[in-house]
Amino acid sequence: MAIHRPLLIGALGLCAVLAAPAAAMAAPGPSEAGGASHHSDSLRSLAANIGLRIGTAVNTDQLASNEAYRDITAAEFSTVTAENVMKWQLVEPTQGNYDWSAADRLVAFAEANHQLVRGHTLVWHNQLPDWLNAAAAQMSPDQLRAILHKHITDEVTHFKGKIWQWDVVNEAFNDDGTLRNSIWLQKLGPGYIADAFRWAHEADPKAKLFYNDYNIEFTGPKSNAVYSLVKDLQAQGVPIDGVGFQTHLDTQYPLPDLQNNLQRFADLGLEVAETEVDVRTSLPVTPTAQSAQVAAYSQTLQACMAVRQCISYTVWGFSDADSWVPGVFRGEGAADIYDENLQPKPQYFALKQDLALGKGAPHRTGQGVGRN
Ligand code: XIL
């Protein structure tokens, strides 16, 4: 990560953030197109100026209990993603007994604040319910297919009309470009991916359907494999609308050539999105590492802004207080744009500056719910 970007931030920017409207949750204003209810200097207002949606993954426990967290979520972002509460393990903890309550509260919050919702995620190898993990190996392919079909149909139907983009299939590939040896591949074969998109489309024909993965920001075996997959799905007439690039970055690795990679997928006639951006580093953070983090946030946003079909840029949580990183990557953290006290970091100001400077960015497609 050789790039060092000058930080044009000052006290003015900080004051503007701290003054962001706390009332955004209680008193929703006009639609995002107008953006009038939000501070004109918020991420969401600046993004709206260029037709881009800016989002965050939401920790619904924080949303329920922490007013400052709630205020920032409402004031700064125009889309939300459930960090966990739409995953199979959470929505169907025992077979046949759905619990949509936490996800419903997030959707209601989004509606009250004129935010769109990214649905995450329908088919994954992680965070499956215990009852399914325990039983899957003994099931026949037909039984497992019926369970997957029902899961997709029930979840997409429950949220019908309320989800802008669904991450239909998440992380189906290994880094070498082979398909991941999940229960889905083992029992159902590679066709489970096309089936999942078809079933989701049947349940909500207007939702945008995405394939989502990590380490596909780079060109290489994995992103090439996803590229072949989506081309193949398109050739078969499978209803796929876009590809989500998770974009979990680390300052110890080179920055991906994201813009060109996004563009080649867009050139297939797909929409693209950065869906889970964060930039972790070894703790404690050095000034050099933080400059690299700032540069990485800036470059990922600029890549999206430069590609007309890049319709949303979403961070995987906005605050270091509740980031998934320290629990998964030993010794690393500080991956988000706000610190542990919910104060904006230089990363936040870099995003703002890029959005503000991006007024001439190409017009985006696909800003409403449903296909355009
Ligand atoms: C993570 C959540 O952030 C954690 O809270 C949870 O314990 C595990 O999952 N890729 C994804 C996300 O698609 O669903 C993951 O979210 C992070 C990596």
mmCIF file of C-alpha atoms and ligand atoms in Angstrom:
data_model
loop_
_atom_site.group_PDB
_atom_site.id
_atom_site.type_symbol
_atom_site.label_atom_id
_atom_site.label_comp_id
_atom_site.label_asym_id
_atom_site.label_seq_id
_atom_site.Cartn_x
_atom_site.Cartn_y
_atom_site.Cartn_z
ATOM 1 C CA MET A 1 0.000 0.000 0.000
ATOM 2 C CA ALA A 2 2.220 2.762 -1.234
ATOM 3 C CA ILE A 3 -0.379 5.449 -1.514
ATOM 4 C CA HIS A 4 -0.434 8.291 0.947
ATOM 5 C CA ARG A 5 -3.260 10.617 0.489
ATOM 6 C CA PRO A 6 -3.224 14.099 1.997
ATOM 7 C CA LEU A 7 -5.807 14.430 4.717
ATOM 8 C CA LEU A 8 -7.762 17.559 4.102
ATOM 9 C CA ILE A 9 -9.657 17.502 7.316
ATOM 10 C CA GLY A 10 -10.058 20.058 9.970
ATOM 11 C CA ALA A 11 -12.107 21.196 12.896
ATOM 12 C CA LEU A 12 -14.857 22.358 10.599
ATOM 13 C CA GLY A 13 -15.531 18.868 9.334
ATOM 14 C CA LEU A 14 -15.633 17.467 12.827
ATOM 15 C CA CYS A 15 -18.128 20.077 14.023
ATOM 16 C CA ALA A 16 -20.310 19.363 11.054
ATOM 17 C CA VAL A 17 -20.442 15.689 11.950
ATOM 18 C CA LEU A 18 -21.107 16.218 15.596
ATOM 19 C CA ALA A 19 -23.949 18.484 14.648
ATOM 20 C CA ALA A 20 -25.562 15.814 12.467
ATOM 21 C CA PRO A 21 -29.280 15.688 13.202
ATOM 22 C CA ALA A 22 -30.180 13.462 16.106
ATOM 23 C CA ALA A 23 -33.816 13.776 15.131
ATOM 24 C CA ALA A 24 -33.473 11.833 11.900
ATOM 25 C CA MET A 25 -34.983 8.695 13.380
ATOM 26 C CA ALA A 26 -37.975 10.318 15.012
ATOM 27 C CA ALA A 27 -38.893 12.689 12.250
ATOM 28 C CA PRO A 28 -38.361 11.235 8.826
ATOM 29 C CA GLY A 29 -38.292 13.810 6.121
ATOM 30 C CA PRO A 30 -38.751 13.672 2.389
ATOM 31 C CA SER A 31 -37.262 10.946 0.285
ATOM 32 C CA GLU A 32 -33.561 10.525 -0.242
ATOM 33 C CA ALA A 33 -33.799 12.131 -3.644
ATOM 34 C CA GLY A 34 -34.545 15.394 -1.908
ATOM 35 C CA GLY A 35 -32.396 14.528 1.062
ATOM 36 C CA ALA A 36 -33.771 17.579 2.802
ATOM 37 C CA SER A 37 -34.153 15.976 6.217
ATOM 38 C CA HIS A 38 -30.463 15.203 6.453
ATOM 39 C CA HIS A 39 -27.565 17.457 7.081
ATOM 40 C CA SER A 40 -26.315 18.471 3.656
ATOM 41 C CA ASP A 41 -22.853 17.442 4.783
ATOM 42 C CA SER A 42 -23.763 13.859 5.756
ATOM 43 C CA LEU A 43 -22.413 10.908 3.811
ATOM 44 C CA ARG A 44 -25.908 10.071 2.605
ATOM 45 C CA SER A 45 -26.652 13.576 1.348
ATOM 46 C CA LEU A 46 -23.327 13.861 -0.433
ATOM 47 C CA ALA A 47 -23.846 10.427 -1.959
ATOM 48 C CA ALA A 48 -27.401 11.308 -3.004
ATOM 49 C CA ASN A 49 -25.998 14.228 -4.996
ATOM 50 C CA ILE A 50 -24.292 11.733 -7.276
ATOM 51 C CA GLY A 51 -27.066 9.132 -7.245
ATOM 52 C CA LEU A 52 -25.112 6.714 -5.073
ATOM 53 C CA ARG A 53 -26.405 4.855 -2.031
ATOM 54 C CA ILE A 54 -24.091 4.646 0.945
ATOM 55 C CA GLY A 55 -24.784 1.969 3.516
ATOM 56 C CA THR A 56 -23.708 0.253 6.678
ATOM 57 C CA ALA A 57 -24.151 -3.159 8.207
ATOM 58 C CA VAL A 58 -26.238 -2.765 11.341
ATOM 59 C CA ASN A 59 -25.792 -4.475 14.679
ATOM 60 C CA THR A 60 -29.404 -4.598 15.834
ATOM 61 C CA ASP A 61 -28.476 -4.886 19.530
ATOM 62 C CA GLN A 62 -26.656 -1.577 19.246
ATOM 63 C CA LEU A 63 -29.537 -0.126 17.280
ATOM 64 C CA ALA A 64 -31.932 -1.003 20.100
ATOM 65 C CA SER A 65 -29.781 0.134 22.999
ATOM 66 C CA ASN A 66 -27.485 2.928 21.901
ATOM 67 C CA GLU A 67 -28.944 6.269 20.910
ATOM 68 C CA ALA A 68 -25.724 7.666 19.447
ATOM 69 C CA TYR A 69 -25.384 4.554 17.280
ATOM 70 C CA ARG A 70 -28.975 4.946 16.126
ATOM 71 C CA ASP A 71 -28.517 8.610 15.306
ATOM 72 C CA ILE A 72 -25.431 8.012 13.183
ATOM 73 C CA THR A 73 -27.076 5.097 11.371
ATOM 74 C CA ALA A 74 -30.030 7.293 10.466
ATOM 75 C CA ALA A 75 -28.153 10.473 9.699
ATOM 76 C CA GLU A 76 -25.245 9.186 7.665
ATOM 77 C CA PHE A 77 -26.474 6.195 5.643
ATOM 78 C CA SER A 78 -29.080 5.668 2.945
ATOM 79 C CA THR A 79 -29.043 1.868 2.986
ATOM 80 C CA VAL A 80 -28.722 -0.670 5.786
ATOM 81 C CA THR A 81 -27.709 -4.322 5.807
ATOM 82 C CA ALA A 82 -28.517 -6.683 8.663
ATOM 83 C CA GLU A 83 -25.108 -7.742 9.986
ATOM 84 C CA ASN A 84 -26.612 -10.988 11.288
ATOM 85 C CA VAL A 85 -30.345 -10.981 11.852
ATOM 86 C CA MET A 86 -31.463 -12.086 8.373
ATOM 87 C CA LYS A 87 -29.116 -15.085 8.370
ATOM 88 C CA TRP A 88 -30.721 -18.531 8.459
ATOM 89 C CA GLN A 89 -29.412 -19.331 11.962
ATOM 90 C CA LEU A 90 -31.157 -16.272 13.337
ATOM 91 C CA VAL A 91 -34.437 -16.416 11.436
ATOM 92 C CA GLU A 92 -35.154 -20.125 11.884
ATOM 93 C CA PRO A 93 -33.423 -21.202 15.102
ATOM 94 C CA THR A 94 -35.586 -24.317 15.353
ATOM 95 C CA GLN A 95 -37.017 -25.966 12.277
ATOM 96 C CA GLY A 96 -40.290 -24.430 11.189
ATOM 97 C CA ASN A 97 -40.280 -21.703 13.864
ATOM 98 C CA TYR A 98 -39.388 -18.379 12.338
ATOM 99 C CA ASP A 99 -38.275 -15.371 14.326
ATOM 100 C CA TRP A 100 -38.315 -12.309 12.122
ATOM 101 C CA SER A 101 -38.573 -9.835 15.009
ATOM 102 C CA ALA A 102 -35.076 -8.310 14.945
ATOM 103 C CA ALA A 103 -34.989 -8.131 11.155
ATOM 104 C CA ASP A 104 -38.473 -6.611 11.074
ATOM 105 C CA ARG A 105 -37.357 -3.899 13.484
ATOM 106 C CA LEU A 106 -34.431 -3.069 11.218
ATOM 107 C CA VAL A 107 -36.693 -2.886 8.170
ATOM 108 C CA ALA A 108 -39.065 -0.586 10.081
ATOM 109 C CA PHE A 109 -36.136 1.607 11.111
ATOM 110 C CA ALA A 110 -35.037 1.797 7.482
ATOM 111 C CA GLU A 111 -38.515 2.739 6.317
ATOM 112 C CA ALA A 112 -38.790 5.453 8.979
ATOM 113 C CA ASN A 113 -35.489 6.887 7.846
ATOM 114 C CA HIS A 114 -35.983 6.558 4.085
ATOM 115 C CA GLN A 115 -33.272 3.966 3.764
ATOM 116 C CA LEU A 116 -33.181 1.014 1.398
ATOM 117 C CA VAL A 117 -32.356 -2.450 2.697
ATOM 118 C CA ARG A 118 -29.765 -4.952 1.469
ATOM 119 C CA GLY A 119 -30.960 -8.416 2.417
ATOM 120 C CA HIS A 120 -28.087 -10.566 3.657
ATOM 121 C CA THR A 121 -27.995 -13.518 3.025
ATOM 122 C CA LEU A 122 -30.061 -16.465 1.743
ATOM 123 C CA VAL A 123 -27.571 -19.235 0.879
ATOM 124 C CA TRP A 124 -24.280 -19.482 2.753
ATOM 125 C CA HIS A 125 -22.152 -22.179 4.348
ATOM 126 C CA ASN A 126 -21.839 -20.233 7.635
ATOM 127 C CA GLN A 127 -24.321 -19.335 10.341
ATOM 128 C CA LEU A 128 -26.673 -22.143 9.442
ATOM 129 C CA PRO A 129 -29.075 -23.319 12.167
ATOM 130 C CA ASP A 130 -27.843 -26.140 14.399
ATOM 131 C CA TRP A 131 -30.808 -28.316 13.419
ATOM 132 C CA LEU A 132 -29.783 -28.061 9.776
ATOM 133 C CA ASN A 133 -26.084 -28.701 10.402
ATOM 134 C CA ALA A 134 -26.993 -31.747 12.442
ATOM 135 C CA ALA A 135 -29.382 -33.205 9.889
ATOM 136 C CA ALA A 136 -27.957 -32.186 6.506
ATOM 137 C CA ALA A 137 -25.471 -35.042 6.089
ATOM 138 C CA GLN A 138 -28.195 -37.650 6.521
ATOM 139 C CA MET A 139 -30.657 -35.989 4.164
ATOM 140 C CA SER A 140 -31.262 -37.052 0.614
ATOM 141 C CA PRO A 141 -30.535 -34.435 -2.062
ATOM 142 C CA ASP A 142 -34.282 -34.045 -2.633
ATOM 143 C CA GLN A 143 -34.914 -33.408 1.039
ATOM 144 C CA LEU A 144 -32.164 -30.822 1.283
ATOM 145 C CA ARG A 145 -33.278 -29.138 -1.945
ATOM 146 C CA ALA A 146 -36.815 -28.860 -0.584
ATOM 147 C CA ILE A 147 -35.522 -27.306 2.643
ATOM 148 C CA LEU A 148 -33.418 -24.749 0.752
ATOM 149 C CA HIS A 149 -36.298 -23.926 -1.578
ATOM 150 C CA LYS A 150 -38.626 -23.400 1.380
ATOM 151 C CA HIS A 151 -36.092 -21.254 3.222
ATOM 152 C CA ILE A 152 -35.565 -18.954 0.248
ATOM 153 C CA THR A 153 -39.255 -18.758 -0.560
ATOM 154 C CA ASP A 154 -40.314 -18.079 3.027
ATOM 155 C CA GLU A 155 -37.659 -15.463 3.753
ATOM 156 C CA VAL A 156 -37.971 -13.578 0.479
ATOM 157 C CA THR A 157 -41.772 -13.684 0.755
ATOM 158 C CA HIS A 158 -41.684 -12.391 4.318
ATOM 159 C CA PHE A 159 -39.733 -9.314 3.221
ATOM 160 C CA LYS A 160 -41.344 -8.994 -0.209
ATOM 161 C CA GLY A 161 -41.307 -5.411 -1.494
ATOM 162 C CA LYS A 162 -38.993 -4.276 1.292
ATOM 163 C CA ILE A 163 -35.611 -5.451 0.081
ATOM 164 C CA TRP A 164 -33.671 -3.497 -2.523
ATOM 165 C CA GLN A 165 -30.862 -6.005 -3.105
ATOM 166 C CA TRP A 166 -30.697 -9.590 -1.857
ATOM 167 C CA ASP A 167 -27.381 -11.348 -1.420
ATOM 168 C CA VAL A 168 -28.872 -14.568 -2.733
ATOM 169 C CA VAL A 169 -25.698 -16.662 -2.649
ATOM 170 C CA ASN A 170 -22.753 -15.723 -0.457
ATOM 171 C CA GLU A 171 -19.155 -16.954 -0.702
ATOM 172 C CA ALA A 172 -19.665 -19.996 -2.936
ATOM 173 C CA PHE A 173 -16.054 -20.061 -4.159
ATOM 174 C CA ASN A 174 -12.650 -20.900 -2.719
ATOM 175 C CA ASP A 175 -9.745 -18.531 -3.332
ATOM 176 C CA ASP A 176 -8.381 -20.827 -6.079
ATOM 177 C CA GLY A 177 -11.594 -20.450 -8.056
ATOM 178 C CA THR A 178 -13.048 -23.882 -7.315
ATOM 179 C CA LEU A 179 -16.497 -24.139 -5.806
ATOM 180 C CA ARG A 180 -16.553 -24.337 -2.016
ATOM 181 C CA ASN A 181 -17.254 -27.802 -0.691
ATOM 182 C CA SER A 182 -20.357 -26.752 1.271
ATOM 183 C CA ILE A 183 -23.331 -28.957 2.058
ATOM 184 C CA TRP A 184 -25.021 -27.244 -0.868
ATOM 185 C CA LEU A 185 -22.383 -28.299 -3.375
ATOM 186 C CA GLN A 186 -21.979 -31.740 -1.842
ATOM 187 C CA LYS A 187 -25.654 -32.624 -1.941
ATOM 188 C CA LEU A 188 -27.120 -30.509 -4.699
ATOM 189 C CA GLY A 189 -24.236 -29.993 -7.105
ATOM 190 C CA PRO A 190 -23.300 -26.637 -8.680
ATOM 191 C CA GLY A 191 -26.863 -26.109 -9.928
ATOM 192 C CA TYR A 192 -27.913 -24.970 -6.455
ATOM 193 C CA ILE A 193 -26.699 -21.477 -7.335
ATOM 194 C CA ALA A 194 -28.999 -21.052 -10.344
ATOM 195 C CA ASP A 195 -31.872 -22.628 -8.404
ATOM 196 C CA ALA A 196 -31.420 -20.186 -5.535
ATOM 197 C CA PHE A 197 -31.678 -17.197 -7.876
ATOM 198 C CA ARG A 198 -34.747 -18.634 -9.605
ATOM 199 C CA TRP A 199 -36.508 -19.322 -6.317
ATOM 200 C CA ALA A 200 -35.701 -15.863 -4.935
ATOM 201 C CA HIS A 201 -37.001 -14.260 -8.129
ATOM 202 C CA GLU A 202 -40.245 -16.221 -7.934
ATOM 203 C CA ALA A 203 -40.821 -14.953 -4.394
ATOM 204 C CA ASP A 204 -40.035 -11.281 -5.084
ATOM 205 C CA PRO A 205 -39.693 -10.471 -8.771
ATOM 206 C CA LYS A 206 -38.752 -6.856 -8.058
ATOM 207 C CA ALA A 207 -35.837 -7.379 -5.685
ATOM 208 C CA LYS A 208 -32.389 -7.060 -7.199
ATOM 209 C CA LEU A 209 -30.591 -10.362 -6.861
ATOM 210 C CA PHE A 210 -26.854 -10.398 -6.142
ATOM 211 C CA TYR A 211 -24.042 -12.907 -5.918
ATOM 212 C CA ASN A 212 -21.731 -11.731 -3.066
ATOM 213 C CA ASP A 213 -18.159 -12.748 -2.182
ATOM 214 C CA TYR A 214 -14.800 -11.663 -0.709
ATOM 215 C CA ASN A 215 -11.378 -11.604 -2.341
ATOM 216 C CA ILE A 216 -12.997 -10.970 -5.707
ATOM 217 C CA GLU A 217 -11.921 -7.328 -5.677
ATOM 218 C CA PHE A 218 -8.714 -8.439 -7.388
ATOM 219 C CA THR A 219 -8.566 -10.000 -10.796
ATOM 220 C CA GLY A 220 -7.349 -13.533 -10.253
ATOM 221 C CA PRO A 221 -8.642 -17.087 -10.058
ATOM 222 C CA LYS A 222 -11.504 -16.354 -7.683
ATOM 223 C CA SER A 223 -12.861 -13.273 -9.385
ATOM 224 C CA ASN A 224 -12.401 -14.954 -12.769
ATOM 225 C CA ALA A 225 -14.446 -17.897 -11.518
ATOM 226 C CA VAL A 226 -17.237 -15.594 -10.347
ATOM 227 C CA TYR A 227 -17.078 -13.813 -13.697
ATOM 228 C CA SER A 228 -17.532 -17.130 -15.521
ATOM 229 C CA LEU A 229 -20.333 -18.140 -13.193
ATOM 230 C CA VAL A 230 -22.367 -14.986 -13.707
ATOM 231 C CA LYS A 231 -21.838 -15.092 -17.469
ATOM 232 C CA ASP A 232 -23.042 -18.647 -17.428
ATOM 233 C CA LEU A 233 -26.073 -17.763 -15.311
ATOM 234 C CA GLN A 234 -26.943 -14.963 -17.710
ATOM 235 C CA ALA A 235 -26.617 -17.316 -20.685
ATOM 236 C CA GLN A 236 -29.053 -19.704 -18.991
ATOM 237 C CA GLY A 237 -31.522 -16.881 -18.370
ATOM 238 C CA VAL A 238 -31.116 -17.060 -14.599
ATOM 239 C CA PRO A 239 -32.397 -13.879 -12.932
ATOM 240 C CA ILE A 240 -29.215 -12.314 -11.580
ATOM 241 C CA ASP A 241 -28.896 -8.537 -11.343
ATOM 242 C CA GLY A 242 -25.575 -7.899 -9.739
ATOM 243 C CA VAL A 243 -22.383 -8.874 -8.015
ATOM 244 C CA GLY A 244 -21.424 -7.727 -4.524
ATOM 245 C CA PHE A 245 -17.739 -7.221 -3.750
ATOM 246 C CA GLN A 246 -17.369 -7.542 -0.002
ATOM 247 C CA THR A 247 -14.080 -5.566 0.075
ATOM 248 C CA HIS A 248 -12.711 -6.620 3.448
ATOM 249 C CA LEU A 249 -9.228 -5.146 3.083
ATOM 250 C CA ASP A 250 -6.089 -5.284 5.208
ATOM 251 C CA THR A 251 -3.227 -2.789 5.081
ATOM 252 C CA GLN A 252 -0.685 -5.606 4.851
ATOM 253 C CA TYR A 253 -1.912 -6.566 1.370
ATOM 254 C CA PRO A 254 -1.811 -4.529 -1.836
ATOM 255 C CA LEU A 255 -4.870 -2.562 -2.830
ATOM 256 C CA PRO A 256 -6.938 -4.278 -5.513
ATOM 257 C CA ASP A 257 -7.441 -2.865 -8.978
ATOM 258 C CA LEU A 258 -11.042 -2.545 -8.084
ATOM 259 C CA GLN A 259 -12.260 -0.101 -10.687
ATOM 260 C CA ASN A 260 -11.263 -2.185 -13.698
ATOM 261 C CA ASN A 261 -12.590 -5.296 -12.044
ATOM 262 C CA LEU A 262 -15.947 -3.689 -11.215
ATOM 263 C CA GLN A 263 -16.134 -2.416 -14.772
ATOM 264 C CA ARG A 264 -15.649 -5.805 -16.410
ATOM 265 C CA PHE A 265 -18.579 -7.190 -14.411
ATOM 266 C CA ALA A 266 -20.634 -4.090 -15.203
ATOM 267 C CA ASP A 267 -19.847 -4.612 -18.877
ATOM 268 C CA LEU A 268 -21.732 -7.912 -18.678
ATOM 269 C CA GLY A 269 -24.864 -5.835 -18.089
ATOM 270 C CA LEU A 270 -24.823 -6.327 -14.333
ATOM 271 C CA GLU A 271 -24.994 -3.882 -11.484
ATOM 272 C CA VAL A 272 -22.175 -3.986 -8.971
ATOM 273 C CA ALA A 273 -21.857 -2.930 -5.355
ATOM 274 C CA GLU A 274 -19.250 -2.806 -2.650
ATOM 275 C CA THR A 275 -21.087 -4.547 0.127
ATOM 276 C CA GLU A 276 -18.924 -5.017 3.252
ATOM 277 C CA VAL A 277 -16.073 -2.535 3.129
ATOM 278 C CA ASP A 278 -13.645 -2.372 6.025
ATOM 279 C CA VAL A 279 -9.879 -1.901 6.196
ATOM 280 C CA ARG A 280 -8.179 -3.597 9.119
ATOM 281 C CA THR A 281 -4.639 -3.211 10.351
ATOM 282 C CA SER A 282 -2.348 -4.501 13.099
ATOM 283 C CA LEU A 283 -2.933 -2.957 16.495
ATOM 284 C CA PRO A 284 -1.867 -0.534 17.764
ATOM 285 C CA VAL A 285 -2.413 1.610 14.699
ATOM 286 C CA THR A 286 0.605 3.590 13.510
ATOM 287 C CA PRO A 287 0.211 6.886 11.632
ATOM 288 C CA THR A 288 1.536 5.185 8.496
ATOM 289 C CA ALA A 289 -1.016 2.409 8.792
ATOM 290 C CA GLN A 290 -3.797 4.890 9.270
ATOM 291 C CA SER A 291 -2.742 6.770 6.138
ATOM 292 C CA ALA A 292 -2.921 3.481 4.291
ATOM 293 C CA GLN A 293 -6.382 2.821 5.692
ATOM 294 C CA VAL A 294 -7.548 6.251 4.607
ATOM 295 C CA ALA A 295 -6.132 5.679 1.144
ATOM 296 C CA ALA A 296 -7.866 2.305 0.889
ATOM 297 C CA TYR A 297 -11.269 3.690 1.875
ATOM 298 C CA SER A 298 -10.821 6.504 -0.569
ATOM 299 C CA GLN A 299 -9.747 4.264 -3.407
ATOM 300 C CA THR A 300 -12.589 1.812 -2.915
ATOM 301 C CA LEU A 301 -15.151 4.596 -2.933
ATOM 302 C CA GLN A 302 -13.576 6.307 -5.915
ATOM 303 C CA ALA A 303 -13.655 3.013 -7.805
ATOM 304 C CA CYS A 304 -17.386 2.698 -7.202
ATOM 305 C CA MET A 305 -17.963 6.328 -8.136
ATOM 306 C CA ALA A 306 -16.097 5.843 -11.405
ATOM 307 C CA VAL A 307 -18.276 2.924 -12.507
ATOM 308 C CA ARG A 308 -21.773 3.993 -13.494
ATOM 309 C CA GLN A 309 -23.287 0.617 -12.622
ATOM 310 C CA CYS A 310 -21.886 0.671 -9.069
ATOM 311 C CA ILE A 311 -25.076 1.438 -7.191
ATOM 312 C CA SER A 312 -24.054 1.217 -3.548
ATOM 313 C CA TYR A 313 -21.073 1.406 -1.234
ATOM 314 C CA THR A 314 -21.599 -0.259 2.137
ATOM 315 C CA VAL A 315 -19.293 -0.422 5.143
ATOM 316 C CA TRP A 316 -19.395 -3.542 7.342
ATOM 317 C CA GLY A 317 -20.338 -1.614 10.448
ATOM 318 C CA PHE A 318 -19.259 1.976 10.929
ATOM 319 C CA SER A 319 -17.660 1.813 14.360
ATOM 320 C CA ASP A 320 -14.639 0.074 15.837
ATOM 321 C CA ALA A 321 -16.773 -0.447 18.956
ATOM 322 C CA ASP A 322 -18.611 -3.381 17.404
ATOM 323 C CA SER A 323 -16.503 -4.515 14.454
ATOM 324 C CA TRP A 324 -16.299 -8.210 13.637
ATOM 325 C CA VAL A 325 -12.549 -7.856 12.882
ATOM 326 C CA PRO A 326 -10.886 -8.295 16.317
ATOM 327 C CA GLY A 327 -12.859 -11.482 16.907
ATOM 328 C CA VAL A 328 -11.712 -13.051 13.637
ATOM 329 C CA PHE A 329 -8.300 -11.572 12.745
ATOM 330 C CA ARG A 330 -5.955 -11.920 15.708
ATOM 331 C CA GLY A 331 -4.157 -8.707 16.643
ATOM 332 C CA GLU A 332 -5.964 -6.633 14.043
ATOM 333 C CA GLY A 333 -8.690 -4.036 14.242
ATOM 334 C CA ALA A 334 -9.439 -0.331 13.814
ATOM 335 C CA ALA A 335 -11.088 -1.289 10.534
ATOM 336 C CA ASP A 336 -13.996 1.135 10.537
ATOM 337 C CA ILE A 337 -14.655 4.807 9.843
ATOM 338 C CA TYR A 338 -15.660 5.753 13.414
ATOM 339 C CA ASP A 339 -13.635 4.952 16.510
ATOM 340 C CA GLU A 340 -14.750 3.030 19.589
ATOM 341 C CA ASN A 341 -16.340 6.154 21.031
ATOM 342 C CA LEU A 342 -18.364 6.667 17.875
ATOM 343 C CA GLN A 343 -16.233 9.599 16.816
ATOM 344 C CA PRO A 344 -15.472 9.927 13.100
ATOM 345 C CA LYS A 345 -11.934 9.053 12.020
ATOM 346 C CA PRO A 346 -9.922 10.422 9.073
ATOM 347 C CA GLN A 347 -11.350 7.508 7.065
ATOM 348 C CA TYR A 348 -14.810 9.063 7.440
ATOM 349 C CA PHE A 349 -13.628 12.467 6.305
ATOM 350 C CA ALA A 350 -11.869 10.971 3.314
ATOM 351 C CA LEU A 351 -15.142 9.369 2.167
ATOM 352 C CA LYS A 352 -16.906 12.673 2.577
ATOM 353 C CA GLN A 353 -14.297 14.550 0.670
ATOM 354 C CA ASP A 354 -14.431 12.067 -2.193
ATOM 355 C CA LEU A 355 -18.214 12.274 -2.369
ATOM 356 C CA ALA A 356 -18.144 16.060 -2.266
ATOM 357 C CA LEU A 357 -15.553 16.205 -5.016
ATOM 358 C CA GLY A 358 -17.441 13.656 -7.078
ATOM 359 C CA LYS A 359 -20.210 15.906 -8.307
ATOM 360 C CA GLY A 360 -19.284 15.193 -11.883
ATOM 361 C CA ALA A 361 -19.327 11.425 -11.391
ATOM 362 C CA PRO A 362 -21.369 9.504 -13.973
ATOM 363 C CA HIS A 363 -25.057 9.046 -13.275
ATOM 364 C CA ARG A 364 -25.994 5.826 -11.620
ATOM 365 C CA THR A 365 -28.693 3.321 -12.485
ATOM 366 C CA GLY A 366 -30.995 1.356 -10.274
ATOM 367 C CA GLN A 367 -31.697 3.593 -7.322
ATOM 368 C CA GLY A 368 -35.244 2.484 -6.604
ATOM 369 C CA VAL A 369 -36.610 -0.747 -5.216
ATOM 370 C CA GLY A 370 -36.876 -3.243 -8.013
ATOM 371 C CA ARG A 371 -35.387 -3.560 -11.437
ATOM 372 C CA ASN A 372 -35.219 -0.541 -13.666
HETATM 373 C C1 XIL B 1 -19.988 -11.610 10.166
HETATM 374 C C2 XIL B 1 -20.593 -10.753 11.249
HETATM 375 O O1 XIL B 1 -20.064 -9.447 11.147
HETATM 376 C C3 XIL B 1 -20.289 -11.333 12.606
HETATM 377 O O2 XIL B 1 -20.987 -10.619 13.635
HETATM 378 C C4 XIL B 1 -20.703 -12.796 12.645
HETATM 379 O O3 XIL B 1 -20.288 -13.364 13.869
HETATM 380 C C5 XIL B 1 -20.085 -13.572 11.500
HETATM 381 O O4 XIL B 1 -20.420 -12.949 10.272
HETATM 382 N N1 XIL B 1 -18.712 -11.978 5.225
HETATM 383 C C6 XIL B 1 -20.081 -11.917 5.314
HETATM 384 C C7 XIL B 1 -20.712 -11.472 6.581
HETATM 385 O O5 XIL B 1 -20.766 -12.111 4.313
HETATM 386 O O6 XIL B 1 -21.964 -12.067 6.797
HETATM 387 C C8 XIL B 1 -19.818 -11.722 7.759
HETATM 388 O O7 XIL B 1 -20.428 -11.127 8.903
HETATM 389 C C9 XIL B 1 -18.441 -11.154 7.520
HETATM 390 C C10 XIL B 1 -17.794 -11.793 6.323
#
